[in-house]
Amino acid sequence: MLRKKMMTLALCITLLASVLTACGGGNNDKGQTASNGEVSPDSSNSTDNPYKDPMTISLGFWDADAEIANIEKDPIAKQVLEKFNITLKPVNMTWDDYTQKIQMWAASGQLPDIFAIDAVGTQYQRKWVEQGVVKALPDLSKYPNLAKYFESPDIKGLGVDGKYYTVPRRMFPSVDWSALDRMVFYRWDLAQKAGITKEPETWEEFEAMLDAIVKSDPEGKHITGLTTTTTKMLGGFFWLYGNPVATSDGSGSDFKWIKEDGKFIPAVFSKKALPALQNMKNMYEKGLIDPDIALVKPAESYDNFVAGKAAALLSGGGFINLNSDMYEKRWKTAYPDKDIMESVKALKPLIGPDGERSHAIFKTYWSESYFSNKVDDKKMDRIMALYDYVLSPEGKDLLTYGIEGVDYKIENGQKVVIEKGSLNEKYPASRFLKNLVAYETSDSYNMDNPTIANEGIRKEAVDYIDWIQNNTKVPEYDIRLTYLSTPTKDKFTVLDHDDLLKIMLSKEPVESYWNNIVNDYKAKGLDKMIEEVNAKAKEQGIE
Amino acid sequence: MADSVTARTPKRSLKTRAPKQSLGKRILQYKYFYLMVLPVLIWYALFSYAPMYGVTLAFKSFDYSKGILGSPWIGLENFQTLLTDPDFRRAFWNTVIISLMKLITHFPMPIILAIVLYEFSRTKMKRFFQTILTFPHFISWVVLSGIIINILSKDGIYNQIIMLFGGDPNSPLVDESAFRPVLYITHVWREIGWDSIIYLAALAGINPELFEAAEVDGANRFRRLLNIAWPGLKSTVAVLLILQVGQLLTQGSSFEQIFNLYSSPVYSVADTIDTYIYRTSFTIGGDFGYMTAVGVVKSIISLILLWAANSFAKKMGEEGLY
C-alpha cells in the first residue's frame, strides 16, 4: 500500500517537473544559463532593465566584512547597489595579510569575483595574466566613464597585448600630485621655541631647524629629529636630495629608469645616488634622525610626533591622513586650545644640490581591482557597469557630497554643504563604494569638499598642492620602461628603503657600503636586466 | 580479561603468538587497541601525509591555472637556482648558526634550573620561582617582541642604564653584532621555565631514599648531584636532545621570534630559511616551486641531523628514538 502511494507521489512530481520544464523551454532560444547558475534575462526584458536579475558578487577588500555590513545603514550605498541589483558578499582580508591571502586564493582557485591588491609589476601579477588567473576587461566602449579613466598615460600603459586586466585605483590626475603621498610635517611651535624664525626651504635650513629643536629640547621630552610612520617611506624623502626619480612606492617593483652615460639604468643606481645617501647618513650621525627609525610603527610614530617627542614626521596619505590620524585621533584631544596648523607645518619640497625643488614621484594610482577568471561575461558586464557609474559625475557627486538638496546645494555653480554633521557617519559605506573603484584623493583638495573635515587643514592642503603645481617640476623619465617585461626584470626587485636603512645604521663608510649593496644587486642580475631593458627599449623605439 | 592480561605483558605475548597468527587475526584480536590508534592514523594521513604531494612542487614550475598536480615538471632546475642564490646561502648559514647557538646556549639551561629548583624542593620558593619562570612561555612572540623592543629602544631601560654609565645609546635590535645574542637571551628567558618541567618530573621520579642514604654516607651536594641526580636525568636529556636536534632548523631558528624582532639592517645576520621563504613568497612574490625546493632542502638537513643525534645517543648507551 505504502509502496503504491510512493509511486503515485513520484509520478506526480515527475509530471509537474516535465510541465514546468516544457513551459520554460519556450524561452530557451532567448535566454542563457550563466556558468554561475544565474539565469540571464531574455532579450525583451534586458531592453527594459538589463539588471533585472539579482546578482551576488563576492568581494575581497580590506575589512570587507565591516565595510559591507555598513551598506545596510547607508541609504546612498544601498541605492547604488539596488540600481544594479547587486548584493556584495564580503571576503575579508586585512592590511596585515592581504598579499598572502590573495596569493593563496589564487594558487588554490578560490579567488573572489573582485579583489583588491597592489600587484602591478610583481612576478605574481604577470603570472596571473599569463596563466589566466584574472579576467581581461571587456571592450570599454560600452562604459564611457571607465574608458575615459583609461586615457591617463600610466593607466593606459598597463595594457598587455591590447587588453587590460585590472582597474587601478587612481589617486591623482597627474604625477605632480604624488608630492602629497610622502610628506614631512614638522613641529613649527617647537622650532619657534628653539629660536627658529624662518620656515626651512633648503636641506641645510631643514637640518639646522631639526638640530635646534633636538639640542634645545624645548619641552624636556628627549625629543628626536625626523621619524617616520613606516620605513617604506624613507626613499620617498631621502632620494629627493638630487635623485628624485629614484623615489618609489616601496613595493620593490615600480622602480623608474633614467638615461645615464648613453643607456637606461634604474634611477636608484645613478651617480646621483651617493650624494643623497651621504646627506642622509650625515643627518643620522648628527642625531637629526630618530635612532629607533628601523623599529617604528605607525601609531607610535603619530603618538610621538603629537606628544612632542619627534620634531618631524615623514608619513603617507598627505593632508587627509593629517586630518584623520593626527588631528582627529590625537591632536584635538591632546591640545584642545591649539590650532594644529599654527603648530604643525607641511614641509615644502626643499631646494636640493641641483637647485631644484623635488618631490616624490609615483604612479597616479595605488592598488588595483582584479577580477577572477571564473567571473562570467554577464557578471563582468554588471561589475563594469557599477564601476562606470561610480566614476561618472553623478556617481562621484552622490558618493562624495551626498544627496543634492539634503546634504548640499548648488549656488553660483559651487556646491555648498547643508549637512553640518559628518557625512562619513551619515553614509558609512559610501566612501568604501567609491574607494572600491578609485580613491580620487585629489577631489578632496577642494574647499567645497568635506573629506578633510578641519577647514584649517583643508585650506592648507589646497594651498599646498597649488604651490606644488606652480613651483615644482617633475624630472624626465619614461614610465613605459617601468612596465617593460624582460626575463630578468620580471624577477628583479629593488627594495631601496631597506638599503637606505642599512646604510644609515651601518658603521661602515657610505661609499663602500653602497658599493657592497650594488654588488649584491649585480649578483642578482642587475647588469643582465639593464642589458635586456636597453635592448627591448631600442626594439620598441624608446629613446 | 585475556586482553587485559596480554596488555600487561605485550612483548612476551607478541613474541610467542606472532608467528602463528595472520595479521588479520591479530588485528581482530587487538581490535580495541587498533581502534584507539585509528584516529591518530587518520589525523596523520590527512594532515601530514596527504599534503606531502605538494613537495612535488620543488621539481615543477608552478602554474596557477593548472594547480600543483598539473604544473609542468622542470627537473632539478629549482635546486640549481638555489645553489647560486646568495640570499639563500645567507639564510641557510644564518639558520645553522642561530639554531646551533640556541641549542648550545639554551639546552643546558633548563637542566641546571631543574636541578637548582630541585634543591629548593623543601621550600615554598620552588613553586614561586617555577611559576615566574614558566610564565613567559605563555606570552606570544608578537607581544613579547613589543616588550623587548620597548626595553631596547632609545628611551628603554637598556639605554637608560648605558647612558647612566656614560655610554652612547644604541639599540641591539638594529646592530648586526648584537642581534643574535638578543635572540639567544630572549629565547632562554621565554623557554627556560617551561623546558625545565620535564627535567623536574624526571628528578621527582628518583627515589628520595637514595639521596638520604648518600647524605648519611657523607656525600656532599655535588656528589649527590653527580652520582644520583644526573644518572636519573640522563636518559631524559638524551631523548630531549634528539627531539631538539630534529627540530633545530624549524623551532631552533624560531620564525615568530625573528620575524617580530628583525629589520632590514640585521637581515644579513638574522634572515633564516623560514623568514626568507616568507618574505620572498609573499612580499616580493617568489616562485612557489622554488620556495618549496628551499623547504625541501631544509627538511633533508633536519632529517640528517636527527639521524646523527639518534646515532650519537645510541653510542652513548641510551635508547634513542628508533
PDB file of N, CA, C and O in Angstrom, chain A residues 168-204:
ATOM      1  N   PRO A 168      43.012  50.139 -12.013  1.00  0.00           N
ATOM      2  CA  PRO A 168      43.784  50.716 -10.904  1.00  0.00           C
ATOM      3  C   PRO A 168      42.984  51.766 -10.146  1.00  0.00           C
ATOM      4  O   PRO A 168      42.130  52.436 -10.731  1.00  0.00           O
ATOM      5  N   ARG A 169      43.294  51.870  -8.858  1.00  0.00           N
ATOM      6  CA  ARG A 169      42.599  52.884  -8.046  1.00  0.00           C
ATOM      7  C   ARG A 169      43.366  54.191  -8.141  1.00  0.00           C
ATOM      8  O   ARG A 169      44.390  54.377  -7.485  1.00  0.00           O
ATOM      9  N   ARG A 170      42.869  55.076  -8.959  1.00  0.00           N
ATOM     10  CA  ARG A 170      43.583  56.340  -9.160  1.00  0.00           C
ATOM     11  C   ARG A 170      43.456  57.222  -7.926  1.00  0.00           C
ATOM     12  O   ARG A 170      42.411  57.300  -7.297  1.00  0.00           O
ATOM     13  N   MET A 171      44.563  57.877  -7.619  1.00  0.00           N
ATOM     14  CA  MET A 171      44.534  58.849  -6.519  1.00  0.00           C
ATOM     15  C   MET A 171      44.582  60.251  -7.094  1.00  0.00           C
ATOM     16  O   MET A 171      43.842  61.123  -6.689  1.00  0.00           O
ATOM     17  N   PHE A 172      45.517  60.431  -8.077  1.00  0.00           N
ATOM     18  CA  PHE A 172      45.796  61.783  -8.550  1.00  0.00           C
ATOM     19  C   PHE A 172      45.682  61.883 -10.069  1.00  0.00           C
ATOM     20  O   PHE A 172      45.951  60.909 -10.771  1.00  0.00           O
ATOM     21  N   PRO A 173      45.342  63.063 -10.572  1.00  0.00           N
ATOM     22  CA  PRO A 173      45.253  63.213 -12.029  1.00  0.00           C
ATOM     23  C   PRO A 173      46.616  63.280 -12.710  1.00  0.00           C
ATOM     24  O   PRO A 173      46.724  62.986 -13.893  1.00  0.00           O
ATOM     25  N   SER A 174      47.676  63.697 -11.973  1.00  0.00           N
ATOM     26  CA  SER A 174      48.998  63.741 -12.598  1.00  0.00           C
ATOM     27  C   SER A 174      50.072  63.436 -11.563  1.00  0.00           C
ATOM     28  O   SER A 174      49.809  63.447 -10.354  1.00  0.00           O
ATOM     29  N   VAL A 175      51.276  63.156 -12.049  1.00  0.00           N
ATOM     30  CA  VAL A 175      52.377  62.756 -11.170  1.00  0.00           C
ATOM     31  C   VAL A 175      52.727  63.856 -10.155  1.00  0.00           C
ATOM     32  O   VAL A 175      53.172  63.577  -9.044  1.00  0.00           O
ATOM     33  N   ASP A 176      52.495  65.107 -10.539  1.00  0.00           N
ATOM     34  CA  ASP A 176      52.775  66.230  -9.628  1.00  0.00           C
ATOM     35  C   ASP A 176      52.098  66.047  -8.267  1.00  0.00           C
ATOM     36  O   ASP A 176      52.638  66.429  -7.233  1.00  0.00           O
ATOM     37  N   TRP A 177      50.926  65.460  -8.328  1.00  0.00           N
ATOM     38  CA  TRP A 177      50.157  65.295  -7.090  1.00  0.00           C
ATOM     39  C   TRP A 177      50.781  64.287  -6.131  1.00  0.00           C
ATOM     40  O   TRP A 177      50.420  64.246  -4.959  1.00  0.00           O
ATOM     41  N   SER A 178      51.704  63.453  -6.635  1.00  0.00           N
ATOM     42  CA  SER A 178      52.270  62.454  -5.715  1.00  0.00           C
ATOM     43  C   SER A 178      53.146  63.110  -4.652  1.00  0.00           C
ATOM     44  O   SER A 178      53.580  62.449  -3.706  1.00  0.00           O
ATOM     45  N   ALA A 179      53.386  64.426  -4.790  1.00  0.00           N
ATOM     46  CA  ALA A 179      54.041  65.172  -3.703  1.00  0.00           C
ATOM     47  C   ALA A 179      53.276  64.972  -2.396  1.00  0.00           C
ATOM     48  O   ALA A 179      53.856  65.026  -1.305  1.00  0.00           O
ATOM     49  N   LEU A 180      51.980  64.710  -2.516  1.00  0.00           N
ATOM     50  CA  LEU A 180      51.145  64.560  -1.321  1.00  0.00           C
ATOM     51  C   LEU A 180      51.326  63.209  -0.640  1.00  0.00           C
ATOM     52  O   LEU A 180      50.891  63.030   0.490  1.00  0.00           O
ATOM     53  N   ASP A 181      51.950  62.272  -1.359  1.00  0.00           N
ATOM     54  CA  ASP A 181      51.950  60.930  -0.785  1.00  0.00           C
ATOM     55  C   ASP A 181      53.159  60.597   0.074  1.00  0.00           C
ATOM     56  O   ASP A 181      53.206  59.542   0.696  1.00  0.00           O
ATOM     57  N   ARG A 182      54.156  61.458   0.065  1.00  0.00           N
ATOM     58  CA  ARG A 182      55.262  61.320   1.034  1.00  0.00           C
ATOM     59  C   ARG A 182      55.513  62.719   1.553  1.00  0.00           C
ATOM     60  O   ARG A 182      56.199  63.505   0.914  1.00  0.00           O
ATOM     61  N   MET A 183      54.929  63.025   2.690  1.00  0.00           N
ATOM     62  CA  MET A 183      55.054  64.393   3.203  1.00  0.00           C
ATOM     63  C   MET A 183      55.760  64.405   4.548  1.00  0.00           C
ATOM     64  O   MET A 183      55.627  63.478   5.340  1.00  0.00           O
ATOM     65  N   VAL A 184      56.505  65.476   4.760  1.00  0.00           N
ATOM     66  CA  VAL A 184      57.125  65.663   6.075  1.00  0.00           C
ATOM     67  C   VAL A 184      56.374  66.786   6.784  1.00  0.00           C
ATOM     68  O   VAL A 184      56.212  67.886   6.238  1.00  0.00           O
ATOM     69  N   PHE A 185      55.863  66.483   7.945  1.00  0.00           N
ATOM     70  CA  PHE A 185      55.268  67.515   8.794  1.00  0.00           C
ATOM     71  C   PHE A 185      56.248  67.813   9.927  1.00  0.00           C
ATOM     72  O   PHE A 185      56.932  66.896  10.399  1.00  0.00           O
ATOM     73  N   TYR A 186      56.334  69.052  10.321  1.00  0.00           N
ATOM     74  CA  TYR A 186      57.253  69.361  11.417  1.00  0.00           C
ATOM     75  C   TYR A 186      56.596  70.272  12.450  1.00  0.00           C
ATOM     76  O   TYR A 186      55.645  70.981  12.163  1.00  0.00           O
ATOM     77  N   ARG A 187      57.141  70.214  13.682  1.00  0.00           N
ATOM     78  CA  ARG A 187      56.556  70.968  14.800  1.00  0.00           C
ATOM     79  C   ARG A 187      57.103  72.389  14.760  1.00  0.00           C
ATOM     80  O   ARG A 187      58.133  72.712  15.330  1.00  0.00           O
ATOM     81  N   TRP A 188      56.347  73.273  14.106  1.00  0.00           N
ATOM     82  CA  TRP A 188      56.744  74.674  13.958  1.00  0.00           C
ATOM     83  C   TRP A 188      56.728  75.381  15.307  1.00  0.00           C
ATOM     84  O   TRP A 188      57.568  76.242  15.584  1.00  0.00           O
ATOM     85  N   ASP A 189      55.806  74.972  16.192  1.00  0.00           N
ATOM     86  CA  ASP A 189      55.755  75.598  17.518  1.00  0.00           C
ATOM     87  C   ASP A 189      57.047  75.342  18.287  1.00  0.00           C
ATOM     88  O   ASP A 189      57.615  76.236  18.915  1.00  0.00           O
ATOM     89  N   LEU A 190      57.557  74.116  18.189  1.00  0.00           N
ATOM     90  CA  LEU A 190      58.786  73.783  18.913  1.00  0.00           C
ATOM     91  C   LEU A 190      60.000  74.430  18.247  1.00  0.00           C
ATOM     92  O   LEU A 190      60.949  74.835  18.924  1.00  0.00           O
ATOM     93  N   ALA A 191      59.934  74.526  16.903  1.00  0.00           N
ATOM     94  CA  ALA A 191      61.035  75.186  16.183  1.00  0.00           C
ATOM     95  C   ALA A 191      61.132  76.644  16.622  1.00  0.00           C
ATOM     96  O   ALA A 191      62.230  77.164  16.875  1.00  0.00           O
ATOM     97  N   GLN A 192      59.988  77.292  16.751  1.00  0.00           N
ATOM     98  CA  GLN A 192      59.989  78.705  17.189  1.00  0.00           C
ATOM     99  C   GLN A 192      60.541  78.828  18.601  1.00  0.00           C
ATOM    100  O   GLN A 192      61.328  79.725  18.892  1.00  0.00           O
ATOM    101  N   LYS A 193      60.134  77.876  19.456  1.00  0.00           N
ATOM    102  CA  LYS A 193      60.661  77.905  20.828  1.00  0.00           C
ATOM    103  C   LYS A 193      62.177  77.704  20.833  1.00  0.00           C
ATOM    104  O   LYS A 193      62.873  78.136  21.749  1.00  0.00           O
ATOM    105  N   ALA A 194      62.657  76.988  19.813  1.00  0.00           N
ATOM    106  CA  ALA A 194      64.107  76.748  19.739  1.00  0.00           C
ATOM    107  C   ALA A 194      64.834  77.890  19.042  1.00  0.00           C
ATOM    108  O   ALA A 194      66.029  77.793  18.751  1.00  0.00           O
ATOM    109  N   GLY A 195      64.106  78.945  18.712  1.00  0.00           N
ATOM    110  CA  GLY A 195      64.744  80.133  18.151  1.00  0.00           C
ATOM    111  C   GLY A 195      64.731  80.225  16.639  1.00  0.00           C
ATOM    112  O   GLY A 195      65.372  81.096  16.047  1.00  0.00           O
ATOM    113  N   ILE A 196      64.021  79.326  15.970  1.00  0.00           N
ATOM    114  CA  ILE A 196      63.961  79.375  14.507  1.00  0.00           C
ATOM    115  C   ILE A 196      62.840  80.348  14.094  1.00  0.00           C
ATOM    116  O   ILE A 196      61.728  80.304  14.638  1.00  0.00           O
ATOM    117  N   THR A 197      63.151  81.219  13.157  1.00  0.00           N
ATOM    118  CA  THR A 197      62.152  82.219  12.770  1.00  0.00           C
ATOM    119  C   THR A 197      61.691  82.073  11.320  1.00  0.00           C
ATOM    120  O   THR A 197      60.689  82.645  10.922  1.00  0.00           O
ATOM    121  N   LYS A 198      62.436  81.288  10.546  1.00  0.00           N
ATOM    122  CA  LYS A 198      62.104  81.164   9.125  1.00  0.00           C
ATOM    123  C   LYS A 198      61.833  79.691   8.776  1.00  0.00           C
ATOM    124  O   LYS A 198      62.585  78.804   9.183  1.00  0.00           O
ATOM    125  N   GLU A 199      60.736  79.488   8.042  1.00  0.00           N
ATOM    126  CA  GLU A 199      60.421  78.111   7.626  1.00  0.00           C
ATOM    127  C   GLU A 199      61.497  77.616   6.654  1.00  0.00           C
ATOM    128  O   GLU A 199      61.909  78.359   5.762  1.00  0.00           O
ATOM    129  N   PRO A 200      61.942  76.361   6.814  1.00  0.00           N
ATOM    130  CA  PRO A 200      63.073  75.886   6.005  1.00  0.00           C
ATOM    131  C   PRO A 200      62.730  75.735   4.518  1.00  0.00           C
ATOM    132  O   PRO A 200      61.646  75.278   4.175  1.00  0.00           O
ATOM    133  N   GLU A 201      63.684  76.107   3.684  1.00  0.00           N
ATOM    134  CA  GLU A 201      63.489  75.973   2.239  1.00  0.00           C
ATOM    135  C   GLU A 201      64.581  75.129   1.594  1.00  0.00           C
ATOM    136  O   GLU A 201      64.426  74.652   0.478  1.00  0.00           O
ATOM    137  N   THR A 202      65.711  75.026   2.263  1.00  0.00           N
ATOM    138  CA  THR A 202      66.798  74.200   1.721  1.00  0.00           C
ATOM    139  C   THR A 202      67.076  73.060   2.709  1.00  0.00           C
ATOM    140  O   THR A 202      66.622  73.102   3.858  1.00  0.00           O
ATOM    141  N   TRP A 203      67.833  72.078   2.256  1.00  0.00           N
ATOM    142  CA  TRP A 203      68.196  70.966   3.136  1.00  0.00           C
ATOM    143  C   TRP A 203      68.980  71.471   4.336  1.00  0.00           C
ATOM    144  O   TRP A 203      68.779  70.997   5.454  1.00  0.00           O
ATOM    145  N   GLU A 204      69.843  72.450   4.083  1.00  0.00           N
ATOM    146  CA  GLU A 204      70.674  72.983   5.185  1.00  0.00           C
ATOM    147  C   GLU A 204      69.772  73.626   6.241  1.00  0.00           C
ATOM    148  O   GLU A 204      69.959  73.430   7.446  1.00  0.00           O
TER     149      GLU A 204
END
